[in-house]
PDB file of C-alpha atoms and ligand atoms in Angstrom:
ATOM      1  CA  UNK A  22      -0.076   0.013  -0.103  1.00 58.00           C
ATOM      2  CA  UNK A  23       2.775   2.340   1.113  1.00 61.00           C
ATOM      3  CA  UNK A  24       4.880   1.254  -1.929  1.00 66.00           C
ATOM      4  CA  UNK A  25       2.107   1.948  -4.159  1.00 66.00           C
ATOM      5  CA  UNK A  26       1.644   5.383  -2.830  1.00 65.00           C
ATOM      6  CA  UNK A  27       5.323   6.202  -3.028  1.00 60.00           C
ATOM      7  CA  UNK A  28       5.370   5.056  -6.604  1.00 62.00           C
ATOM      8  CA  UNK A  29       2.282   7.024  -7.442  1.00 57.00           C
ATOM      9  CA  UNK A  30       3.881  10.234  -5.990  1.00 56.00           C
ATOM     10  CA  UNK A  31       7.142   9.564  -7.848  1.00 57.00           C
ATOM     11  CA  UNK A  32       5.289   9.331 -11.082  1.00 57.00           C
ATOM     12  CA  UNK A  33       3.335  12.377 -10.233  1.00 52.00           C
ATOM     13  CA  UNK A  34       6.455  14.333  -9.506  1.00 51.00           C
ATOM     14  CA  UNK A  35       7.806  13.300 -13.059  1.00 47.00           C
ATOM     15  CA  UNK A  36       4.750  14.576 -14.674  1.00 46.00           C
ATOM     16  CA  UNK A  37       4.427  17.810 -12.592  1.00 45.00           C
ATOM     17  CA  UNK A  38       8.042  18.966 -12.409  1.00 44.00           C
ATOM     18  CA  UNK A  39       8.917  19.555 -15.966  1.00 42.00           C
ATOM     19  CA  UNK A  40       5.634  21.630 -16.263  1.00 42.00           C
ATOM     20  CA  UNK A  41       6.435  23.944 -13.444  1.00 42.00           C
ATOM     21  CA  UNK A  42       9.948  24.241 -14.597  1.00 46.00           C
ATOM     22  CA  UNK A  43       9.039  25.269 -18.034  1.00 48.00           C
ATOM     23  CA  UNK A  44       6.093  27.906 -17.032  1.00 49.00           C
ATOM     24  CA  UNK A  45       8.449  29.406 -14.427  1.00 57.00           C
ATOM     25  CA  UNK A  46      10.909  30.246 -17.336  1.00 80.00           C
ATOM     26  CA  UNK A  47       8.446  32.131 -19.409  1.00 94.00           C
ATOM     27  CA  UNK A  48       9.773  35.490 -20.622  1.00 95.00           C
ATOM     28  CA  UNK A  49       7.647  38.518 -20.609  1.00 97.00           C
ATOM     29  CA  UNK A  50       7.360  38.274 -24.232  1.00 96.00           C
ATOM     30  CA  UNK A  51       6.159  34.620 -24.060  1.00 97.00           C
ATOM     31  CA  UNK A  52       3.671  35.652 -21.404  1.00 97.00           C
ATOM     32  CA  UNK A  53       2.295  38.378 -23.676  1.00 98.00           C
ATOM     33  CA  UNK A  54       1.882  35.924 -26.414  1.00 98.00           C
ATOM     34  CA  UNK A  55      -0.216  33.630 -24.131  1.00 98.00           C
ATOM     35  CA  UNK A  56      -2.257  36.677 -23.129  1.00 98.00           C
ATOM     36  CA  UNK A  57      -2.858  37.407 -26.780  1.00 98.00           C
ATOM     37  CA  UNK A  58      -4.566  34.049 -27.173  1.00 98.00           C
ATOM     38  CA  UNK A  59      -6.519  34.393 -23.943  1.00 98.00           C
ATOM     39  CA  UNK A  60      -7.607  37.810 -25.156  1.00 98.00           C
ATOM     40  CA  UNK A  61      -8.832  36.209 -28.451  1.00 98.00           C
ATOM     41  CA  UNK A  62     -10.650  33.609 -26.623  1.00 98.00           C
ATOM     42  CA  UNK A  63     -12.460  36.172 -24.464  1.00 98.00           C
ATOM     43  CA  UNK A  64     -13.374  38.326 -27.303  1.00 98.00           C
ATOM     44  CA  UNK A  65     -14.537  35.350 -29.244  1.00 98.00           C
ATOM     45  CA  UNK A  66     -16.821  34.332 -26.176  1.00 98.00           C
ATOM     46  CA  UNK A  67     -18.344  37.757 -26.137  1.00 98.00           C
ATOM     47  CA  UNK A  68     -18.922  37.515 -29.960  1.00 98.00           C
ATOM     48  CA  UNK A  69     -20.445  34.098 -29.602  1.00 98.00           C
ATOM     49  CA  UNK A  70     -22.528  34.807 -26.408  1.00 96.00           C
ATOM     50  CA  UNK A  71     -20.403  31.983 -24.800  1.00 98.00           C
ATOM     51  CA  UNK A  72     -20.069  32.891 -21.165  1.00 98.00           C
ATOM     52  CA  UNK A  73     -17.884  29.825 -20.319  1.00 98.00           C
ATOM     53  CA  UNK A  74     -15.478  30.768 -22.950  1.00 98.00           C
ATOM     54  CA  UNK A  75     -15.333  34.202 -21.595  1.00 98.00           C
ATOM     55  CA  UNK A  76     -14.873  32.861 -17.937  1.00 98.00           C
ATOM     56  CA  UNK A  77     -12.073  30.603 -19.105  1.00 98.00           C
ATOM     57  CA  UNK A  78     -10.206  33.121 -20.842  1.00 98.00           C
ATOM     58  CA  UNK A  79     -10.516  35.757 -18.120  1.00 98.00           C
ATOM     59  CA  UNK A  80      -9.280  33.345 -15.525  1.00 98.00           C
ATOM     60  CA  UNK A  81      -6.403  32.532 -17.654  1.00 98.00           C
ATOM     61  CA  UNK A  82      -5.445  36.183 -18.066  1.00 98.00           C
ATOM     62  CA  UNK A  83      -5.884  36.684 -14.298  1.00 98.00           C
ATOM     63  CA  UNK A  84      -3.588  33.832 -13.623  1.00 97.00           C
ATOM     64  CA  UNK A  85      -0.906  34.439 -16.038  1.00 96.00           C
ATOM     65  CA  UNK A  86       2.546  33.373 -15.013  1.00 94.00           C
ATOM     66  CA  UNK A  87       4.875  35.790 -13.237  1.00 94.00           C
ATOM     67  CA  UNK A  88       7.558  37.610 -14.988  1.00 94.00           C
ATOM     68  CA  UNK A  89      10.981  36.011 -14.339  1.00 95.00           C
ATOM     69  CA  UNK A  90      12.622  37.696 -11.314  1.00 95.00           C
ATOM     70  CA  UNK A  91      15.567  38.471 -13.457  1.00 95.00           C
ATOM     71  CA  UNK A  92      13.443  40.289 -15.999  1.00 96.00           C
ATOM     72  CA  UNK A  93      11.717  42.103 -13.233  1.00 96.00           C
ATOM     73  CA  UNK A  94      14.951  43.318 -11.824  1.00 96.00           C
ATOM     74  CA  UNK A  95      16.259  44.650 -15.083  1.00 97.00           C
ATOM     75  CA  UNK A  96      13.099  46.456 -15.840  1.00 97.00           C
ATOM     76  CA  UNK A  97      13.034  47.845 -12.501  1.00 97.00           C
ATOM     77  CA  UNK A  98      16.613  49.079 -12.764  1.00 97.00           C
ATOM     78  CA  UNK A  99      15.975  50.928 -15.785  1.00 96.00           C
ATOM     79  CA  UNK A 100      12.324  52.381 -14.877  1.00 97.00           C
ATOM     80  CA  UNK A 101      13.287  53.356 -11.413  1.00 97.00           C
ATOM     81  CA  UNK A 102      10.347  54.820  -9.619  1.00 97.00           C
ATOM     82  CA  UNK A 103       8.251  54.426 -12.691  1.00 97.00           C
ATOM     83  CA  UNK A 104       8.249  50.568 -11.988  1.00 98.00           C
ATOM     84  CA  UNK A 105       5.236  51.230  -9.705  1.00 98.00           C
ATOM     85  CA  UNK A 106       3.156  52.645 -12.497  1.00 98.00           C
ATOM     86  CA  UNK A 107       4.368  49.724 -14.820  1.00 98.00           C
ATOM     87  CA  UNK A 108       3.311  47.184 -12.067  1.00 97.00           C
ATOM     88  CA  UNK A 109       0.085  48.947 -11.447  1.00 98.00           C
ATOM     89  CA  UNK A 110      -1.033  48.404 -15.032  1.00 98.00           C
ATOM     90  CA  UNK A 111      -0.525  44.731 -14.470  1.00 97.00           C
ATOM     91  CA  UNK A 112      -2.503  44.739 -11.202  1.00 98.00           C
ATOM     92  CA  UNK A 113      -5.308  46.582 -13.014  1.00 98.00           C
ATOM     93  CA  UNK A 114      -5.388  43.834 -15.742  1.00 98.00           C
ATOM     94  CA  UNK A 115      -5.527  41.143 -12.936  1.00 98.00           C
ATOM     95  CA  UNK A 116      -8.356  42.746 -11.045  1.00 98.00           C
ATOM     96  CA  UNK A 117     -10.422  43.520 -14.039  1.00 98.00           C
ATOM     97  CA  UNK A 118     -10.014  40.062 -15.568  1.00 98.00           C
ATOM     98  CA  UNK A 119     -11.138  38.555 -12.204  1.00 98.00           C
ATOM     99  CA  UNK A 120     -14.164  40.907 -12.315  1.00 98.00           C
ATOM    100  CA  UNK A 121     -14.911  39.824 -15.792  1.00 98.00           C
ATOM    101  CA  UNK A 122     -14.459  36.067 -14.795  1.00 98.00           C
ATOM    102  CA  UNK A 123     -16.974  36.571 -11.847  1.00 98.00           C
ATOM    103  CA  UNK A 124     -19.395  38.418 -14.114  1.00 98.00           C
ATOM    104  CA  UNK A 125     -19.298  35.840 -16.623  1.00 98.00           C
ATOM    105  CA  UNK A 126     -19.863  33.036 -14.250  1.00 98.00           C
ATOM    106  CA  UNK A 127     -22.973  35.021 -13.107  1.00 98.00           C
ATOM    107  CA  UNK A 128     -24.071  35.410 -16.457  1.00 98.00           C
ATOM    108  CA  UNK A 129     -24.104  39.225 -16.010  1.00 98.00           C
ATOM    109  CA  UNK A 130     -23.435  40.565 -19.463  1.00 97.00           C
ATOM    110  CA  UNK A 131     -23.287  44.172 -18.661  1.00 98.00           C
ATOM    111  CA  UNK A 132     -20.762  43.828 -15.869  1.00 98.00           C
ATOM    112  CA  UNK A 133     -18.596  41.486 -18.048  1.00 98.00           C
ATOM    113  CA  UNK A 134     -18.545  44.035 -20.833  1.00 98.00           C
ATOM    114  CA  UNK A 135     -17.627  46.707 -18.595  1.00 98.00           C
ATOM    115  CA  UNK A 136     -14.706  44.851 -17.001  1.00 98.00           C
ATOM    116  CA  UNK A 137     -13.629  43.790 -20.590  1.00 98.00           C
ATOM    117  CA  UNK A 138     -13.627  47.329 -21.878  1.00 98.00           C
ATOM    118  CA  UNK A 139     -11.543  48.560 -18.868  1.00 98.00           C
ATOM    119  CA  UNK A 140      -9.244  45.610 -19.138  1.00 98.00           C
ATOM    120  CA  UNK A 141      -8.490  46.268 -22.765  1.00 98.00           C
ATOM    121  CA  UNK A 142      -7.764  49.909 -21.837  1.00 98.00           C
ATOM    122  CA  UNK A 143      -5.086  48.857 -19.274  1.00 98.00           C
ATOM    123  CA  UNK A 144      -3.557  46.356 -21.658  1.00 98.00           C
ATOM    124  CA  UNK A 145      -3.166  49.179 -24.376  1.00 98.00           C
ATOM    125  CA  UNK A 146      -2.310  51.951 -21.926  1.00 98.00           C
ATOM    126  CA  UNK A 147       0.703  49.750 -20.736  1.00 98.00           C
ATOM    127  CA  UNK A 148       1.541  49.139 -24.314  1.00 98.00           C
ATOM    128  CA  UNK A 149       1.522  52.768 -25.178  1.00 98.00           C
ATOM    129  CA  UNK A 150       3.416  53.843 -22.243  1.00 98.00           C
ATOM    130  CA  UNK A 151       5.993  51.128 -21.844  1.00 98.00           C
ATOM    131  CA  UNK A 152       6.029  48.369 -24.547  1.00 98.00           C
ATOM    132  CA  UNK A 153       8.882  49.822 -26.574  1.00 97.00           C
ATOM    133  CA  UNK A 154      11.058  50.836 -23.628  1.00 97.00           C
ATOM    134  CA  UNK A 155      10.457  47.649 -21.912  1.00 97.00           C
ATOM    135  CA  UNK A 156      11.141  45.561 -25.137  1.00 97.00           C
ATOM    136  CA  UNK A 157      14.429  47.358 -25.669  1.00 97.00           C
ATOM    137  CA  UNK A 158      15.514  46.651 -22.048  1.00 96.00           C
ATOM    138  CA  UNK A 159      14.861  42.906 -22.543  1.00 96.00           C
ATOM    139  CA  UNK A 160      15.946  42.689 -26.064  1.00 92.00           C
ATOM    140  CA  UNK A 161      19.013  40.701 -25.478  1.00 76.00           C
ATOM    141  CA  UNK A 162      17.180  38.131 -23.372  1.00 57.00           C
ATOM    142  CA  UNK A 163      14.861  36.320 -25.979  1.00 49.00           C
TER     143      UNK A 163
HETATM  144  C1  HEC B 215       2.395  46.073 -17.417  1.00 94.80           C
HETATM  145  C2  HEC B 215       2.377  46.280 -18.651  1.00 94.80           C
HETATM  146  C3  HEC B 215       1.745  45.517 -19.823  1.00 94.80           C
HETATM  147  C4  HEC B 215       0.474  45.170 -19.680  1.00 94.80           C
HETATM  148  C5  HEC B 215      -0.706  45.396 -18.516  1.00 94.80           C
HETATM  149  C6  HEC B 215       0.037  44.410 -20.939  1.00 94.80           C
HETATM  150  N1  HEC B 215       1.225  44.236 -21.735  1.00 94.80           N
HETATM  151 FE1  HEC B 215       1.341  43.202 -23.450  1.00 94.80          FE
HETATM  152  N2  HEC B 215       3.209  43.844 -23.629  1.00 94.80           N
HETATM  153  C7  HEC B 215       3.906  44.701 -22.696  1.00 94.80           C
HETATM  154  C8  HEC B 215       5.345  44.742 -23.048  1.00 94.80           C
HETATM  155  C9  HEC B 215       6.486  45.345 -22.345  1.00 94.80           C
HETATM  156  C10 HEC B 215       5.559  44.079 -24.329  1.00 94.80           C
HETATM  157  C11 HEC B 215       6.823  43.890 -25.196  1.00 94.80           C
HETATM  158  C12 HEC B 215       7.426  42.541 -24.929  1.00 94.80           C
HETATM  159  C13 HEC B 215       8.721  42.351 -25.733  1.00 94.80           C
HETATM  160  O1  HEC B 215       8.591  42.661 -26.976  1.00 94.80           O
HETATM  161  O2  HEC B 215       9.668  41.927 -25.028  1.00 94.80           O
HETATM  162  C14 HEC B 215       4.193  43.753 -24.614  1.00 94.80           C
HETATM  163  C15 HEC B 215       3.948  42.863 -25.852  1.00 94.80           C
HETATM  164  C16 HEC B 215       2.737  42.324 -26.055  1.00 94.80           C
HETATM  165  C17 HEC B 215       2.255  41.524 -27.278  1.00 94.80           C
HETATM  166  C18 HEC B 215       3.298  41.320 -28.406  1.00 94.80           C
HETATM  167  C19 HEC B 215       4.024  40.042 -28.204  1.00 94.80           C
HETATM  168  C20 HEC B 215       4.966  39.769 -29.290  1.00 94.80           C
HETATM  169  O3  HEC B 215       4.847  38.633 -29.946  1.00 94.80           O
HETATM  170  O4  HEC B 215       5.587  40.740 -29.895  1.00 94.80           O
HETATM  171  C21 HEC B 215       1.004  41.155 -27.088  1.00 94.80           C
HETATM  172  C22 HEC B 215       0.246  40.172 -28.133  1.00 94.80           C
HETATM  173  C23 HEC B 215       0.460  41.571 -25.839  1.00 94.80           C
HETATM  174  N3  HEC B 215       1.573  42.216 -25.223  1.00 94.80           N
HETATM  175  C24 HEC B 215      -0.796  41.331 -25.432  1.00 94.80           C
HETATM  176  C25 HEC B 215      -1.244  41.912 -24.136  1.00 94.80           C
HETATM  177  C26 HEC B 215      -2.567  41.765 -23.733  1.00 94.80           C
HETATM  178  C27 HEC B 215      -3.816  40.975 -24.410  1.00 94.80           C
HETATM  179  C28 HEC B 215      -2.786  42.401 -22.594  1.00 94.80           C
HETATM  180  C29 HEC B 215      -3.904  42.526 -21.472  1.00 94.80           C
HETATM  181  C30 HEC B 215      -4.701  41.386 -21.334  1.00 94.80           C
HETATM  182  C31 HEC B 215      -1.511  42.922 -22.199  1.00 94.80           C
HETATM  183  N4  HEC B 215      -0.541  42.732 -23.210  1.00 94.80           N
HETATM  184  C32 HEC B 215      -1.198  43.760 -21.050  1.00 94.80           C
HETATM  185  C33 HEC B 215       3.441  45.116 -21.521  1.00 94.80           C
HETATM  186  C34 HEC B 215       2.178  44.940 -20.979  1.00 94.80           C
END
């Protein structure tokens, strides 16, 4: 019985470890490419009146992997006190995507649309303020 359990745990570790190792390594750019797909899924959900699709995409956005510590450090060094503004855009996207998720699970279309529109604004505001600068800072790490 115990042996079986140990074997099961060992096989689980083999399955789980490489996954966490690889998601931990995602660069900011790779994270953005995932967000793009989530964003397309959410938009598609709205177009098709598919609340489950909206909820799924919104949750994926909210739970996007963390930017690797090494990249955060480099961005922070370059942006200085502006790092707080950069981070705040990410917090906004996080909170608004959770709001959208909640509204979608409650089938509350108006609230879901409102959260979606604010979230899109936060994505684009961060891009217009920081995309080029941050891409340049990280340009030798991809
Ligand atoms: C905190 C700032 C910030 C927020 C918020 C943000 N982005 Fe980005 N995004 C960036 C930066 C910086 C880049 C440039 C990355 C690079 O080229 O290394 C980028 C690039 C991208 C790209 C281009 C990736 C490529 O292949 O060149 C896509 C797509 C993208 N973001 C989608 C999104 C979506 C969708 C959201 C909202 C759900 C979002 N981003 C929110 C900072 C942000």
